[in-house]
mmCIF file of C-alpha atoms and ligand atoms in Angstrom:
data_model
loop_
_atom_site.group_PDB
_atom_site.id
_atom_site.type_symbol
_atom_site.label_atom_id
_atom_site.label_comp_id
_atom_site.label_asym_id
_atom_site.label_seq_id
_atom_site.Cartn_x
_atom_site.Cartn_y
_atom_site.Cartn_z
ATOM 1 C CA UNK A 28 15.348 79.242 174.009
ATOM 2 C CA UNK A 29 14.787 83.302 173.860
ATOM 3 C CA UNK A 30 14.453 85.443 176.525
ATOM 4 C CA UNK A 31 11.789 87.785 175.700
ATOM 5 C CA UNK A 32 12.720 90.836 176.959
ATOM 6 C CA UNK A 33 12.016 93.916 175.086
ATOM 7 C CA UNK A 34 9.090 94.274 171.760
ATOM 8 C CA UNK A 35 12.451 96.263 170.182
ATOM 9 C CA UNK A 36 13.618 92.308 169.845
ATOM 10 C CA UNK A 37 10.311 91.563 167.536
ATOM 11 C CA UNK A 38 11.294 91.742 163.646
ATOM 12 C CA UNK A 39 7.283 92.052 161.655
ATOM 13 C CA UNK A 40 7.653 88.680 160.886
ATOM 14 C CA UNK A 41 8.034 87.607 164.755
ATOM 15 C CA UNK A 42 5.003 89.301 165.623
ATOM 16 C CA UNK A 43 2.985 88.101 162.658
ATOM 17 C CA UNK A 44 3.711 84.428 163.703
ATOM 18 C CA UNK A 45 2.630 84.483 167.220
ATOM 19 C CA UNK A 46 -0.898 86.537 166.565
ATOM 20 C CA UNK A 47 -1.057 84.098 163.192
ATOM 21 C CA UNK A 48 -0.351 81.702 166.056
ATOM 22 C CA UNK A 49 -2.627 83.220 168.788
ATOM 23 C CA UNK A 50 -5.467 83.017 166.258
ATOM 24 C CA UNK A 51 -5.582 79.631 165.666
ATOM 25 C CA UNK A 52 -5.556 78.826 169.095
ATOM 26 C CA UNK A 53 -8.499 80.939 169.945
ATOM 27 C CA UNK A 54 -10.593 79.084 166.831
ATOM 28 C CA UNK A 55 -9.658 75.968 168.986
ATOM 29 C CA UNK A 56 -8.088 76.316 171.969
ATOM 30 C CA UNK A 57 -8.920 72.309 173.185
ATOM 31 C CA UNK A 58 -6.878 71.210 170.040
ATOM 32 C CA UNK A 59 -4.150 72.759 172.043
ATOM 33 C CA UNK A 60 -4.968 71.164 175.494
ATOM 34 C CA UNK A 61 -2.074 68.640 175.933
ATOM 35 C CA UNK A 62 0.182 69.922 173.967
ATOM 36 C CA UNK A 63 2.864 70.877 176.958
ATOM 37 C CA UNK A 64 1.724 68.918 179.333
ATOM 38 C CA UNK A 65 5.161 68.551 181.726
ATOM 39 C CA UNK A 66 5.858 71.781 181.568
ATOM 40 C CA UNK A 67 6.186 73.887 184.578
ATOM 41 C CA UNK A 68 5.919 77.766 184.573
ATOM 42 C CA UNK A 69 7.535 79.902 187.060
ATOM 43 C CA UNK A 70 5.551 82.999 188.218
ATOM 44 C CA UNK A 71 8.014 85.596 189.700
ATOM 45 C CA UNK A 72 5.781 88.571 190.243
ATOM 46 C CA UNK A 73 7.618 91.351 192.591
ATOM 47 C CA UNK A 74 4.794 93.661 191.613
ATOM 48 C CA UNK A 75 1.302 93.262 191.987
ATOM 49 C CA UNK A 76 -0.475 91.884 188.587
ATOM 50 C CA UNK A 77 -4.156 90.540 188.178
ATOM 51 C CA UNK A 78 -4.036 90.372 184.067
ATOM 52 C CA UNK A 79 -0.470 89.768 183.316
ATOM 53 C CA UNK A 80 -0.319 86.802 186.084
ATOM 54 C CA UNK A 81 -3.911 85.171 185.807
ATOM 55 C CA UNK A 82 -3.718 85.268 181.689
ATOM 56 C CA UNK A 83 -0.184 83.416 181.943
ATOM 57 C CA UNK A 84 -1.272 80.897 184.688
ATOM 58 C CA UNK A 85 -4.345 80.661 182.316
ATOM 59 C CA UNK A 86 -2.617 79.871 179.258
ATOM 60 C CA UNK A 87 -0.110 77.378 180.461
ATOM 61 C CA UNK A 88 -2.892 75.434 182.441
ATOM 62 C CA UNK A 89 -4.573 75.905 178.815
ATOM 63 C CA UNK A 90 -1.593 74.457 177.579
ATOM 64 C CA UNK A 91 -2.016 70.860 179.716
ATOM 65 C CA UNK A 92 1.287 72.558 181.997
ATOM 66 C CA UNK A 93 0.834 74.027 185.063
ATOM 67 C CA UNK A 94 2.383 76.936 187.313
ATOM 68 C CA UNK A 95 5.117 77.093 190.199
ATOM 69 C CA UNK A 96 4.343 80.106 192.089
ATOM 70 C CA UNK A 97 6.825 82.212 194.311
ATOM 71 C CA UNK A 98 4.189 84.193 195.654
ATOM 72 C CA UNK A 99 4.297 87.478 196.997
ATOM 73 C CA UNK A 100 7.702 89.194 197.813
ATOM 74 C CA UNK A 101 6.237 89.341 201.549
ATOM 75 C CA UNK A 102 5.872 85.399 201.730
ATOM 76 C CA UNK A 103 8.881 84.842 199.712
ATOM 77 C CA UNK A 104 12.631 84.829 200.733
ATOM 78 C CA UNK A 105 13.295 88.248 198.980
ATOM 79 C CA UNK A 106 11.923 89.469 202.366
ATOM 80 C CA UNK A 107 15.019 87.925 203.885
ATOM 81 C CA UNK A 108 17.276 90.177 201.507
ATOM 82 C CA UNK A 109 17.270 87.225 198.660
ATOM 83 C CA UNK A 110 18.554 89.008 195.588
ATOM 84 C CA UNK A 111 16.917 88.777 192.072
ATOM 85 C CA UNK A 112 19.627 86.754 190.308
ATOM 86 C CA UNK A 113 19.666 84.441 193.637
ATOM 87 C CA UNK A 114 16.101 83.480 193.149
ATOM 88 C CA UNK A 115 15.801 83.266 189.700
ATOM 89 C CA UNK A 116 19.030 80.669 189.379
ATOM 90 C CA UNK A 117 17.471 78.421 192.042
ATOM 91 C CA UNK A 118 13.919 78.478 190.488
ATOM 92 C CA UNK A 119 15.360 78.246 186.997
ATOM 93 C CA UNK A 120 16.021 74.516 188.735
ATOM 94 C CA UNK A 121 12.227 74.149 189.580
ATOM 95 C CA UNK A 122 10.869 75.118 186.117
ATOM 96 C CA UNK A 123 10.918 75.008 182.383
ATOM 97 C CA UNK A 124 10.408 78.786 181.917
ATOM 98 C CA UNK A 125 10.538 81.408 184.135
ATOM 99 C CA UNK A 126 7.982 84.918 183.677
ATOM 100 C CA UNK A 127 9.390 87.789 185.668
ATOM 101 C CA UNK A 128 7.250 91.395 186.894
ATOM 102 C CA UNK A 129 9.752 93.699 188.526
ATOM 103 C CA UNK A 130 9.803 97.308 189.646
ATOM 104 C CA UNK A 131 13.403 97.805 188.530
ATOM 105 C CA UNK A 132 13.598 99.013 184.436
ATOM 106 C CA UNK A 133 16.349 96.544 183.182
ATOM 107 C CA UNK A 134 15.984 93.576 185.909
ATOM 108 C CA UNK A 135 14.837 91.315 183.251
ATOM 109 C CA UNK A 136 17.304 91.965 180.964
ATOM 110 C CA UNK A 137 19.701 91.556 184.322
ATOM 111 C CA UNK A 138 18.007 88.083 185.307
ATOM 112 C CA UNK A 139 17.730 86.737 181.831
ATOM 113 C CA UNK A 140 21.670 86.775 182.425
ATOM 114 C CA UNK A 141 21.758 84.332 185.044
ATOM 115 C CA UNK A 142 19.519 81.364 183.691
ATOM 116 C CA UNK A 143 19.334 78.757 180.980
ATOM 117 C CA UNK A 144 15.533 78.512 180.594
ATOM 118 C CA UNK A 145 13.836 81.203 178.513
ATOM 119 C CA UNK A 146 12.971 83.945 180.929
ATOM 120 C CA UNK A 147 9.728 86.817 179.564
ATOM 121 C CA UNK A 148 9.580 89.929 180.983
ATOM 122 C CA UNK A 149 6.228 90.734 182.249
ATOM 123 C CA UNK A 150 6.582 94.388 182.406
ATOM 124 C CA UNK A 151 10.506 96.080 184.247
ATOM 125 C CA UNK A 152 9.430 98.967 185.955
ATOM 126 C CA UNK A 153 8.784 101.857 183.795
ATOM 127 C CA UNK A 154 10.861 99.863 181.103
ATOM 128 C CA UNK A 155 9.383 97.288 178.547
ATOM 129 C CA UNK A 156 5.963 94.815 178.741
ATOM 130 C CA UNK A 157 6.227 92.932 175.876
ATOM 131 C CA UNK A 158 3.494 90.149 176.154
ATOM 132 C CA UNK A 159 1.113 92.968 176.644
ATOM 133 C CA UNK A 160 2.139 94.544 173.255
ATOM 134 C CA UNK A 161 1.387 91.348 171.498
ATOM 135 C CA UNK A 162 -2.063 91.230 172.570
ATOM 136 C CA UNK A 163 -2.500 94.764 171.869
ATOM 137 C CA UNK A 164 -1.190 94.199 168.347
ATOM 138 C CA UNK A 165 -3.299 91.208 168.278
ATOM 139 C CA UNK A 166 -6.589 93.339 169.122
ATOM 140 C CA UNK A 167 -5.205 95.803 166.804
ATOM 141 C CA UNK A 168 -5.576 93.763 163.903
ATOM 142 C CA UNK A 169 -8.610 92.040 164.577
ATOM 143 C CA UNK A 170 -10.461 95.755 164.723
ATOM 144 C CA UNK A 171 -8.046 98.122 162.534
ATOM 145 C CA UNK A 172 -5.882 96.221 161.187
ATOM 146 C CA UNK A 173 -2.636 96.785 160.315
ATOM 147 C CA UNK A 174 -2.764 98.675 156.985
ATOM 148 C CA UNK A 175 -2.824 102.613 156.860
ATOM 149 C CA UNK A 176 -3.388 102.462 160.826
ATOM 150 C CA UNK A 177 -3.412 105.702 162.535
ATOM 151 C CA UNK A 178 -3.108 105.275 166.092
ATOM 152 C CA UNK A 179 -3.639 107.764 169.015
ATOM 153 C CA UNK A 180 -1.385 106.976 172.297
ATOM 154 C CA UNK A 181 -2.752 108.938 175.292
ATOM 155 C CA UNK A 182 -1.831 109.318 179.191
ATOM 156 C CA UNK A 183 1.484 109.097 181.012
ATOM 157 C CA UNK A 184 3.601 107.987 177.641
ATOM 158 C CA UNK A 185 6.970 108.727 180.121
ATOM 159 C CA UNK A 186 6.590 105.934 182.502
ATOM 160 C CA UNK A 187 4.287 103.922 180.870
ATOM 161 C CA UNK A 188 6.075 100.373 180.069
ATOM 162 C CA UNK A 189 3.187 99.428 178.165
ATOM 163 C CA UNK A 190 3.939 102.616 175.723
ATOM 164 C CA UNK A 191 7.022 102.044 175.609
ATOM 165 C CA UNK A 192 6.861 98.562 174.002
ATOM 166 C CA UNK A 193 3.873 99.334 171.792
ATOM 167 C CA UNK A 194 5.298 102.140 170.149
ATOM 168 C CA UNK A 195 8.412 100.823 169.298
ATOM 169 C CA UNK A 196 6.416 97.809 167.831
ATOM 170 C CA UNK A 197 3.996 99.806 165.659
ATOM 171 C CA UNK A 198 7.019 100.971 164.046
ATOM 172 C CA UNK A 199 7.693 97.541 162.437
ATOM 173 C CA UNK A 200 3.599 97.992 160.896
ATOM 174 C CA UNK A 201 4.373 101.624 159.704
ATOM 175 C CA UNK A 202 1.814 102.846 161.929
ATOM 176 C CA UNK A 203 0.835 106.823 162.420
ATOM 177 C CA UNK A 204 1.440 107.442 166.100
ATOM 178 C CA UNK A 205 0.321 110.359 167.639
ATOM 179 C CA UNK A 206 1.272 110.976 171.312
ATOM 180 C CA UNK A 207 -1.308 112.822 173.301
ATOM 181 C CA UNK A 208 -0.393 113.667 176.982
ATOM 182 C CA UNK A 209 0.748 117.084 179.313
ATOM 183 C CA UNK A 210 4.106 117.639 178.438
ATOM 184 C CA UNK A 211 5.530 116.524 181.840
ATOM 185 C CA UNK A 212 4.509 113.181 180.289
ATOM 186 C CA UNK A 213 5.767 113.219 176.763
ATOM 187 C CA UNK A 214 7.778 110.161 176.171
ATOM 188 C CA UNK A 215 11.262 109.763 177.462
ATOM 189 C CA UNK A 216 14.001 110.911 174.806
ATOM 190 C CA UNK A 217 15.206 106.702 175.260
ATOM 191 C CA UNK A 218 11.915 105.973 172.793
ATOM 192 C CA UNK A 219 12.102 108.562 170.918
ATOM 193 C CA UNK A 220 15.390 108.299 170.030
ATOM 194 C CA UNK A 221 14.295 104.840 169.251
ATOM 195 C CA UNK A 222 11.397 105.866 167.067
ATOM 196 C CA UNK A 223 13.325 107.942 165.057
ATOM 197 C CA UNK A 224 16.011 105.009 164.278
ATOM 198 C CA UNK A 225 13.186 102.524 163.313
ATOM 199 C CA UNK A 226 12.278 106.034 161.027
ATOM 200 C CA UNK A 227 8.965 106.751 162.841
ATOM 201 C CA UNK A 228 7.950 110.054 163.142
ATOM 202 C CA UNK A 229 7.088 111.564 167.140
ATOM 203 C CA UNK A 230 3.855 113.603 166.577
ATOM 204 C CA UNK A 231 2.828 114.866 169.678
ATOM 205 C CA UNK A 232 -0.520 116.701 171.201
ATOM 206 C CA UNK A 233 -1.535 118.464 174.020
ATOM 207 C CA UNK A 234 -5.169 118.197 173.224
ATOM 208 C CA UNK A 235 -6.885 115.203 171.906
ATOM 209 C CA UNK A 236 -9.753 117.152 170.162
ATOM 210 C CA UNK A 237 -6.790 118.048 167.653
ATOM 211 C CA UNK A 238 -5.761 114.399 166.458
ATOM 212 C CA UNK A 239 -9.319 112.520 167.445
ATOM 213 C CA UNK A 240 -11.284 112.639 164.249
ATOM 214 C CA UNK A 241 -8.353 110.884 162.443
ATOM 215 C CA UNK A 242 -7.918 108.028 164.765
ATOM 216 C CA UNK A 243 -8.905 104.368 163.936
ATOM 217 C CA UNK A 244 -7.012 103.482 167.301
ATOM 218 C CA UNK A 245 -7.014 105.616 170.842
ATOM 219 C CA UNK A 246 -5.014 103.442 173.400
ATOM 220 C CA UNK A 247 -5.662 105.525 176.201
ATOM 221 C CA UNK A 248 -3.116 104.696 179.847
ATOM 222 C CA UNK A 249 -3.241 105.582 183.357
ATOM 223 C CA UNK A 250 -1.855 109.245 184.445
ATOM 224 C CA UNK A 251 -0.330 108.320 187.365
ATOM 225 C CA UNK A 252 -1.050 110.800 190.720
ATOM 226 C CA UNK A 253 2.130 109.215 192.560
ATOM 227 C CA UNK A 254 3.991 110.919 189.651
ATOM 228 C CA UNK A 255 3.361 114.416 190.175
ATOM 229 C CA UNK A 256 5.182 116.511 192.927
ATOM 230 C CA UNK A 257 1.514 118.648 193.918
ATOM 231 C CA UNK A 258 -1.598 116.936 194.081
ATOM 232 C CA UNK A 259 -3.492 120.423 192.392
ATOM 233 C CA UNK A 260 -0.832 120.162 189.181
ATOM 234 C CA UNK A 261 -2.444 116.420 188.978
ATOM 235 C CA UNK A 262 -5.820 117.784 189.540
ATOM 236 C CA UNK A 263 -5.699 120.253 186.748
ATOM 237 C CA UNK A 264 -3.729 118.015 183.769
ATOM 238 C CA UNK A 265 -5.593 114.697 184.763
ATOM 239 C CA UNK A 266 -8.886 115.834 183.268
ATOM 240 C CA UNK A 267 -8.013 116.511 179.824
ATOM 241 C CA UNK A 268 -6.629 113.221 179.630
ATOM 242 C CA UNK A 269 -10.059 111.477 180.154
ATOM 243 C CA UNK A 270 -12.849 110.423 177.742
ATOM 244 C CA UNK A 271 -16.200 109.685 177.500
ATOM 245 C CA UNK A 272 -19.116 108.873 175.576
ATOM 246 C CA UNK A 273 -19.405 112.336 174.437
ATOM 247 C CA UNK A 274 -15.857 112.905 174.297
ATOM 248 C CA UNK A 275 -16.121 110.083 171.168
ATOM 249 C CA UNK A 276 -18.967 111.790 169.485
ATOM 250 C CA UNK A 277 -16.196 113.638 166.922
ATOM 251 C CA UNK A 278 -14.587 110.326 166.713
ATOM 252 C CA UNK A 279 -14.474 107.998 163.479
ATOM 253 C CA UNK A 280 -17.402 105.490 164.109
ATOM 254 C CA UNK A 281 -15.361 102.201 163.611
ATOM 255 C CA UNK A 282 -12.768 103.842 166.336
ATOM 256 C CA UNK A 283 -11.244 101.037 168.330
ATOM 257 C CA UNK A 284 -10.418 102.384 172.266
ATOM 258 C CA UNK A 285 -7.909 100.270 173.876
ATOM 259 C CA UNK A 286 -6.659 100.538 177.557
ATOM 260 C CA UNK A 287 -4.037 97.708 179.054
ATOM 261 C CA UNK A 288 -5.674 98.203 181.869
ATOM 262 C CA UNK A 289 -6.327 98.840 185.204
ATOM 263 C CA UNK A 290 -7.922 101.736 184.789
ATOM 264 C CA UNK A 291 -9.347 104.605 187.243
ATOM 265 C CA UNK A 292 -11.285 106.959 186.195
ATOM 266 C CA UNK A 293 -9.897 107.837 182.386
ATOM 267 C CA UNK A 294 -12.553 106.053 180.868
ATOM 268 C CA UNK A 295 -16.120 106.927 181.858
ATOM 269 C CA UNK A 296 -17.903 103.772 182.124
ATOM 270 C CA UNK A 297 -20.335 105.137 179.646
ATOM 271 C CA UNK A 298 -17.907 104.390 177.234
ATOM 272 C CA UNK A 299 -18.018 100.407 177.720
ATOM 273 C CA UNK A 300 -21.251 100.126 176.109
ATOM 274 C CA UNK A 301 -20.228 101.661 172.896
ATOM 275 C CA UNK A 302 -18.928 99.702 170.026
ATOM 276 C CA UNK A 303 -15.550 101.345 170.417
ATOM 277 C CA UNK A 304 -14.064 99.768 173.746
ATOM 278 C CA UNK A 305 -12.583 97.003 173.237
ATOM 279 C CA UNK A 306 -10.319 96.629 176.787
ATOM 280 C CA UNK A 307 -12.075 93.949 178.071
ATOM 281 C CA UNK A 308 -11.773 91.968 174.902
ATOM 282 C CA UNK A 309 -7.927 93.187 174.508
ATOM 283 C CA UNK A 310 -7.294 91.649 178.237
ATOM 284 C CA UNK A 311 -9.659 88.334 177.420
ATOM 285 C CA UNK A 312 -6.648 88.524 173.908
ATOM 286 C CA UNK A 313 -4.357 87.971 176.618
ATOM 287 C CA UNK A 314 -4.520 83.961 177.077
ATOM 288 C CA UNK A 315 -4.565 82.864 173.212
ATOM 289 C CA UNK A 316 -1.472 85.289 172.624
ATOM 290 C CA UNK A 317 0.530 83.928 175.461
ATOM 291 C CA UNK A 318 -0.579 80.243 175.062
ATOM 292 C CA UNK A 319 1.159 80.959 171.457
ATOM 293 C CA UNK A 320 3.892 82.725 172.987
ATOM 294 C CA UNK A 321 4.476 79.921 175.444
ATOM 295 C CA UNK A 322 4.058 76.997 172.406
ATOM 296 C CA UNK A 323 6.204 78.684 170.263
ATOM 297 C CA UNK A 324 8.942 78.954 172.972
ATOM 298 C CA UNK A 325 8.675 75.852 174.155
ATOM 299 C CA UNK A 326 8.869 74.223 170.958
ATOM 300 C CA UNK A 327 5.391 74.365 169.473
ATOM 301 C CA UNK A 328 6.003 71.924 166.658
ATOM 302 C CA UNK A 329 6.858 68.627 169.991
HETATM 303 N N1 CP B 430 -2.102 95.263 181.755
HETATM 304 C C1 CP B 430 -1.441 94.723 182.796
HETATM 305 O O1 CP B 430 -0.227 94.484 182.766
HETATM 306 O O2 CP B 430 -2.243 94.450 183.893
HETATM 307 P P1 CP B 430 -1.762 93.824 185.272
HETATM 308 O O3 CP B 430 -0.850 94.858 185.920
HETATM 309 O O4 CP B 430 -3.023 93.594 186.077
HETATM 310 O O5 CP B 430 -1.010 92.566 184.989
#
């Protein structure tokens, strides 16, 4: 019973046997339709979610189980001043597994500490998201695959949980990573530091027309207004950070674009009907990766 709390915790082989895992399950997902079907999944979201929560409900219903919701923090007792270790010891009695989203980088880490059921971290503040890296690692090697990968990583790599976690798991594939963003939002010296101890090297750009033509990956992210101090330093950074159709026109032709999602506007919708985005497959990756993430934890061979 692992708490999975950070993608440093993933060894190759880890990752290999949940997409290995993931994969079969998409071929035949009904094969897999009563396979946990007592089990109850607690959703503790304190931050809002549409992909991270509907793909987990998803895959546990998927799964013959079902989900035991707390709701929003406005309708739930943390309103009342309930703390986080509080709530998740009493629903830890309600539930088989507990899936946490929390604006505080280290809470799951914190709650995991508290409970007997395996606990996932669904993304800690500007911290780790480590079911999303699966299923970006899983749409990864469906389109690039892992060999001689060169991967571009664009937007606001210092908050950016989703970064975070994917970087330091492309390490354990020997990917290229190149790190395109302003330089108020290179990545925080915490991943680097851990980049260069998995003996990854930190290449970074200001300009994607430098690294594009050599990408076979460009996971572009959100650059987050609420981050900057002045609206017009925002204004004038935010636009090289965008792409379109055009933008991809020096791009290798089998380049995969990936985006966790939600995005605003740093992917022109002209870009969707090209054979490079893949984000809307990459979030659909999202329910076979976490039914296999859920089966494996909860004893996939019952
Ligand atoms: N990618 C992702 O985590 O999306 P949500 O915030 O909608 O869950």
């Amino acid at each position: 019973h692992d708490h999975i709390i950070s993608a440093k915790q993933l060894s190759r082989g880890d990752i290999e046997t949940v997409l290995d895992h993931a994969a079969d399950i998409a071929a035949d997902p009904g094969a897999f339709a009563d396979r946990h079907t007592d089990t109850l999944l607690g959703m503790l979201f304190f931050e809002p979610s549409t992909r991270t929560k509907m793909s987990f409900t998803t895959a546990m219903k998927r799964l013959g189980g079902d989900i035991v919701d707390m709701g929003s923090v406005e309708s739930s007792s943390v309103k009342k001043g309930e703390s986080l270790a509080d709530t998740v010891r009493v629903v830890e009695g309600y539930t088989d597994a507990l899936v946490l989203r929390h604006p505080m980088e280290g809470s799951a880490k914190m709650a995991s500490e508290f409970v007997d059921v395996p606990l996932v971290n669904a993304g800690d503040g500007a911290g780790q998201h480590p079911t999303q890296t699966l299923l970006d690692l899983y749409t990864i090697r469906e389109n690039a695959g892992f060999d001689d990968l060169t991967i571009g990583i664009m937007g606001d790599l210092k908050y950016g949980r989703t970064v975070h976690s994917l970087a330091h798991a492309l390490t354990t594939v020997d990917a290229s990573q190149h790190f395109i963003s302003p330089e108020s939002l290179q990545l925080p010296r915490s991943v680097r530091y851990d980049l260069h101890e998995a003996g990854a090297g930190v290449r970074e750009h200001t300009d994607l027309g430098e690294i594009l033509p050599e990408l076979d990956v460009l996971y572009v992210t959100r650059i987050q207004a609420e981050r900057f101090p002045d609206e017009s330093e925002y204004r004038e950074v935010a636009g090289q950070y965008q792409i379109d159709a055009d933008t991809l026109a020096a791009a290798k032709d089998d380049l995969t674009v990936m985006h966790p999602l939600p995005r605003v506007d740093e992917i022109a919708h002209d870009v969707d009907e090209t054979t490079h985005a893949q984000y809307f497959q990459q979030a659909h990756n999202g329910v076979p990766v976490r039914m296999a993430l859920l089966d494996l934890m909860l004893g996939g061979d019952q």
